[in-house]
Amino acid sequence: MRVLLVEDEKALAETLRRGLTNEGFVVDVAHDGVTGQWLATENPYDVLVLDIMLPGRNGYDVLRNIRELKIWTPAMMLTAKDGEYDQTDAFDLGADDYLTKPFSFVVLVARLRALVRRGAPVRPVALAVGDLTLDPNKRTVSRNGHPITLTAKEFSVLQFMMRHPEVVLSKAEILDNVWDQAFDGSDNIVEVYVGYLRRKIDLAFGVTSLETVRGMGYRLMPVAGGTPH
């Protein structure tokens, strides 16, 4: 298993390189974003580990650039930043996992192995469910070509649901994948945001795509022909 580690803290990078090598990984290391991006585009890797705060080019830009080149190698963002929007930005740009420093090396290895097992399927930049489309990079949503304005949290909830169309998602699943781990409120907040979304993506167009499955959660179904009312 070949991994590219892009980390500017040289002592940490060397510690991780030795540890991953002992776990059976073949490790290439870069200490800046420019070199890291070049290596990611020139060599086949099973998984990438990208720090966000890098000299030369930050991890967000590296990830964005390689995804635009249709390089779908699974990527884990490794960073001291742990804010909700940092995680959302990383996932919007095409990250597959996110680990905050300080972290357990055992957890890092387990997550990297999971990413390698999952592989790198080709992922379209834009998502579509019926005539509802969402572009994570441009941060746009539309139904049947008509733009829809969403708040940042509404966008994140919808994006998660559009990645799992026709699947019943529980409140807990949505909460775990969209809200920050530090959130300690009720899972009823999910119901509130589903209501906001339903008004904007369904009621405003006279369609029903965001369904409530009683006692289980919510499901986003493909519909077509929605026009704004």
Tab-separated table of C-alpha atoms in Angstrom:
chain	number	residue	atom	x	y	z
A	1	MET	CA	0.000	0.000	0.000
A	2	ARG	CA	1.544	3.250	-1.134
A	3	VAL	CA	0.774	6.454	0.767
A	4	LEU	CA	1.710	10.064	0.127
A	5	LEU	CA	2.169	12.039	3.342
A	6	VAL	CA	2.191	15.839	2.934
A	7	GLU	CA	3.128	17.329	6.310
A	8	ASP	CA	5.319	20.373	7.002
A	9	GLU	CA	6.180	19.458	10.606
A	10	LYS	CA	9.294	17.456	9.764
A	11	ALA	CA	9.594	15.664	13.093
A	12	LEU	CA	5.962	14.562	12.954
A	13	ALA	CA	6.315	13.571	9.304
A	14	GLU	CA	9.329	11.400	10.071
A	15	THR	CA	7.571	9.769	13.034
A	16	LEU	CA	4.555	8.990	10.867
A	17	ARG	CA	6.746	7.755	8.016
A	18	ARG	CA	8.563	5.300	10.289
A	19	GLY	CA	5.340	4.127	11.910
A	20	LEU	CA	3.498	3.627	8.626
A	21	THR	CA	6.508	1.837	7.136
A	22	ASN	CA	6.457	-0.559	10.083
A	23	GLU	CA	2.767	-1.161	9.344
A	24	GLY	CA	3.572	-2.220	5.791
A	25	PHE	CA	2.960	1.028	3.910
A	26	VAL	CA	5.348	2.409	1.310
A	27	VAL	CA	5.562	6.105	2.221
A	28	ASP	CA	6.523	9.141	0.151
A	29	VAL	CA	6.831	12.406	2.099
A	30	ALA	CA	6.497	16.038	1.006
A	31	HIS	CA	6.890	19.033	3.306
A	32	ASP	CA	5.051	21.632	1.210
A	33	GLY	CA	1.909	21.774	-0.881
A	34	VAL	CA	3.565	22.375	-4.240
A	35	THR	CA	5.743	19.278	-3.962
A	36	GLY	CA	2.867	17.286	-2.544
A	37	GLN	CA	0.604	18.171	-5.454
A	38	TRP	CA	3.317	17.307	-7.973
A	39	LEU	CA	3.868	13.896	-6.388
A	40	ALA	CA	0.116	13.226	-6.259
A	41	THR	CA	-0.226	13.921	-9.973
A	42	GLU	CA	2.913	12.054	-11.057
A	43	ASN	CA	2.602	8.828	-9.046
A	44	PRO	CA	-0.155	6.310	-8.294
A	45	TYR	CA	-1.004	6.175	-4.590
A	46	ASP	CA	-3.460	4.083	-2.631
A	47	VAL	CA	-4.160	6.906	-0.180
A	48	LEU	CA	-3.151	10.528	0.508
A	49	VAL	CA	-2.614	12.197	3.889
A	50	LEU	CA	-2.728	15.987	3.567
A	51	ASP	CA	-2.077	18.562	6.246
A	52	ILE	CA	-4.199	21.680	5.677
A	53	MET	CA	-1.771	24.368	6.821
A	54	LEU	CA	1.099	23.848	4.377
A	55	PRO	CA	3.717	26.246	2.977
A	56	GLY	CA	3.583	27.016	-0.723
A	57	ARG	CA	0.049	25.700	-1.257
A	58	ASN	CA	-2.422	24.726	1.443
A	59	GLY	CA	-4.021	21.314	1.657
A	60	TYR	CA	-7.395	22.624	0.478
A	61	ASP	CA	-5.844	23.890	-2.753
A	62	VAL	CA	-3.865	20.691	-3.280
A	63	LEU	CA	-7.002	18.613	-2.896
A	64	ARG	CA	-9.084	20.888	-5.111
A	65	ASN	CA	-6.458	20.852	-7.840
A	66	ILE	CA	-5.973	17.091	-7.946
A	67	ARG	CA	-9.731	16.472	-7.934
A	68	GLU	CA	-10.099	18.848	-10.880
A	69	LEU	CA	-7.548	16.649	-12.653
A	70	LYS	CA	-9.855	13.680	-11.922
A	71	ILE	CA	-7.406	12.080	-9.520
A	72	TRP	CA	-9.709	10.259	-7.106
A	73	THR	CA	-7.144	8.742	-4.727
A	74	PRO	CA	-8.765	8.559	-1.253
A	75	ALA	CA	-7.598	11.516	0.833
A	76	MET	CA	-7.433	12.105	4.563
A	77	MET	CA	-7.030	15.655	5.845
A	78	LEU	CA	-4.717	15.862	8.847
A	79	THR	CA	-4.818	19.133	10.745
A	80	ALA	CA	-4.799	20.988	14.019
A	81	LYS	CA	-7.919	22.838	12.898
A	82	ASP	CA	-11.133	21.257	14.184
A	83	GLY	CA	-13.859	23.761	13.355
A	84	GLU	CA	-17.130	22.661	11.826
A	85	TYR	CA	-16.571	24.633	8.639
A	86	ASP	CA	-13.022	23.313	8.261
A	87	GLN	CA	-14.433	19.803	8.088
A	88	THR	CA	-17.239	20.829	5.759
A	89	ASP	CA	-14.800	22.587	3.429
A	90	ALA	CA	-12.576	19.524	3.312
A	91	PHE	CA	-15.428	17.177	2.435
A	92	ASP	CA	-16.856	19.609	-0.112
A	93	LEU	CA	-13.517	19.627	-1.907
A	94	GLY	CA	-13.399	15.851	-2.120
A	95	ALA	CA	-11.771	14.629	1.109
A	96	ASP	CA	-12.706	11.152	2.292
A	97	ASP	CA	-11.764	11.464	5.950
A	98	TYR	CA	-10.584	14.059	8.481
A	99	LEU	CA	-8.362	13.566	11.521
A	100	THR	CA	-7.571	16.284	14.044
A	101	LYS	CA	-4.220	16.637	15.822
A	102	PRO	CA	-3.346	15.310	18.322
A	103	PHE	CA	-4.501	11.873	17.193
A	104	SER	CA	-3.964	8.209	17.928
A	105	PHE	CA	-1.552	6.531	15.514
A	106	VAL	CA	-3.579	3.328	15.818
A	107	VAL	CA	-6.703	5.217	14.711
A	108	LEU	CA	-4.797	6.800	11.816
A	109	VAL	CA	-3.659	3.395	10.551
A	110	ALA	CA	-7.138	1.899	10.914
A	111	ARG	CA	-8.702	4.752	8.953
A	112	LEU	CA	-6.077	4.605	6.234
A	113	ARG	CA	-6.630	0.869	5.805
A	114	ALA	CA	-10.375	1.521	5.589
A	115	LEU	CA	-9.830	4.142	2.872
A	116	VAL	CA	-7.606	1.777	0.910
A	117	ARG	CA	-10.225	-0.984	1.119
A	118	ARG	CA	-12.872	1.446	-0.081
A	119	GLY	CA	-10.795	2.315	-3.142
A	120	ALA	CA	-11.099	5.333	-5.411
A	121	PRO	CA	-14.293	5.247	-7.478
A	122	VAL	CA	-14.705	8.029	-10.023
A	123	ARG	CA	-16.809	10.710	-8.396
A	124	PRO	CA	-18.599	13.373	-10.417
A	125	VAL	CA	-18.081	16.861	-9.113
A	126	ALA	CA	-21.792	17.679	-9.175
A	127	LEU	CA	-24.510	15.572	-7.533
A	128	ALA	CA	-27.925	14.980	-9.078
A	129	VAL	CA	-31.070	13.369	-7.699
A	130	GLY	CA	-33.870	13.668	-10.229
A	131	ASP	CA	-33.888	17.266	-11.410
A	132	LEU	CA	-32.227	18.475	-8.181
A	133	THR	CA	-28.522	19.255	-8.628
A	134	LEU	CA	-25.799	20.340	-6.200
A	135	ASP	CA	-22.271	21.437	-7.033
A	136	PRO	CA	-19.987	21.249	-3.945
A	137	ASN	CA	-17.206	23.320	-5.498
A	138	LYS	CA	-19.407	26.153	-6.742
A	139	ARG	CA	-21.700	25.869	-3.681
A	140	THR	CA	-24.792	25.994	-5.899
A	141	VAL	CA	-28.109	24.145	-5.829
A	142	SER	CA	-30.852	24.149	-8.443
A	143	ARG	CA	-34.015	22.271	-9.376
A	144	ASN	CA	-34.856	21.885	-13.043
A	145	GLY	CA	-32.345	24.663	-13.763
A	146	HIS	CA	-33.828	27.118	-11.260
A	147	PRO	CA	-31.333	28.245	-8.570
A	148	ILE	CA	-32.091	27.652	-4.890
A	149	THR	CA	-30.453	29.693	-2.119
A	150	LEU	CA	-29.472	27.696	0.977
A	151	THR	CA	-27.653	28.503	4.193
A	152	ALA	CA	-24.332	26.747	4.854
A	153	LYS	CA	-25.949	24.186	7.165
A	154	GLU	CA	-28.886	23.542	4.832
A	155	PHE	CA	-26.371	22.960	2.049
A	156	SER	CA	-24.428	20.457	4.160
A	157	VAL	CA	-27.548	18.496	5.127
A	158	LEU	CA	-28.722	18.363	1.528
A	159	GLN	CA	-25.296	17.345	0.265
A	160	PHE	CA	-25.147	14.422	2.701
A	161	MET	CA	-28.608	13.265	1.668
A	162	MET	CA	-27.801	13.611	-2.031
A	163	ARG	CA	-24.786	11.371	-1.535
A	164	HIS	CA	-27.215	8.703	-0.317
A	165	PRO	CA	-30.282	9.003	-2.575
A	166	GLU	CA	-33.289	6.775	-1.884
A	167	VAL	CA	-31.684	5.625	1.378
A	168	VAL	CA	-33.465	6.159	4.699
A	169	LEU	CA	-31.128	8.224	6.888
A	170	SER	CA	-31.752	8.490	10.610
A	171	LYS	CA	-31.459	11.714	12.555
A	172	ALA	CA	-28.380	10.291	14.271
A	173	GLU	CA	-26.675	9.524	10.960
A	174	ILE	CA	-27.335	13.012	9.634
A	175	LEU	CA	-26.243	14.612	12.901
A	176	ASP	CA	-22.994	12.591	13.036
A	177	ASN	CA	-22.055	13.434	9.455
A	178	VAL	CA	-23.059	17.102	9.263
A	179	TRP	CA	-22.707	18.621	12.735
A	180	ASP	CA	-19.461	19.182	14.594
A	181	GLN	CA	-18.522	16.538	17.167
A	182	ALA	CA	-18.666	19.222	19.849
A	183	PHE	CA	-22.409	19.740	19.216
A	184	ASP	CA	-24.277	18.606	22.326
A	185	GLY	CA	-27.832	19.656	21.482
A	186	SER	CA	-30.855	17.547	20.609
A	187	ASP	CA	-31.070	15.577	17.380
A	188	ASN	CA	-34.337	17.446	16.790
A	189	ILE	CA	-32.153	20.084	15.130
A	190	VAL	CA	-32.088	17.704	12.146
A	191	GLU	CA	-35.883	17.833	11.929
A	192	VAL	CA	-35.727	21.620	11.938
A	193	TYR	CA	-33.285	21.742	9.023
A	194	VAL	CA	-35.147	19.098	7.062
A	195	GLY	CA	-38.169	21.367	7.385
A	196	TYR	CA	-36.202	24.326	6.072
A	197	LEU	CA	-34.972	22.258	3.132
A	198	ARG	CA	-38.397	20.868	2.320
A	199	ARG	CA	-39.802	24.386	1.957
A	200	LYS	CA	-36.990	25.423	-0.379
A	201	ILE	CA	-36.422	22.357	-2.563
A	202	ASP	CA	-39.936	20.856	-2.598
A	203	LEU	CA	-42.803	23.119	-1.584
A	204	ALA	CA	-41.432	26.022	-3.618
A	205	PHE	CA	-41.563	23.778	-6.702
A	206	GLY	CA	-44.743	21.811	-6.018
A	207	VAL	CA	-42.925	18.467	-5.679
A	208	THR	CA	-42.238	15.941	-2.929
A	209	SER	CA	-38.732	14.509	-2.898
A	210	LEU	CA	-37.684	14.818	0.748
A	211	GLU	CA	-39.768	12.182	2.521
A	212	THR	CA	-40.239	11.473	6.215
A	213	VAL	CA	-40.185	7.754	6.981
A	214	ARG	CA	-42.055	7.500	10.269
A	215	GLY	CA	-39.965	6.188	13.122
A	216	MET	CA	-36.867	5.781	10.911
A	217	GLY	CA	-35.694	9.061	9.410
A	218	TYR	CA	-35.654	10.818	6.055
A	219	ARG	CA	-35.204	9.816	2.427
A	220	LEU	CA	-34.432	11.906	-0.652
A	221	MET	CA	-36.168	10.572	-3.773
A	222	PRO	CA	-35.641	11.529	-7.434
A	223	VAL	CA	-38.451	13.590	-8.936
A	224	ALA	CA	-38.585	15.590	-12.150
A	225	GLY	CA	-40.425	18.527	-13.603
A	226	GLY	CA	-40.350	20.877	-10.647
A	227	THR	CA	-41.068	24.498	-11.484
A	228	PRO	CA	-41.001	27.399	-9.010
A	229	HIS	CA	-44.339	28.560	-7.594
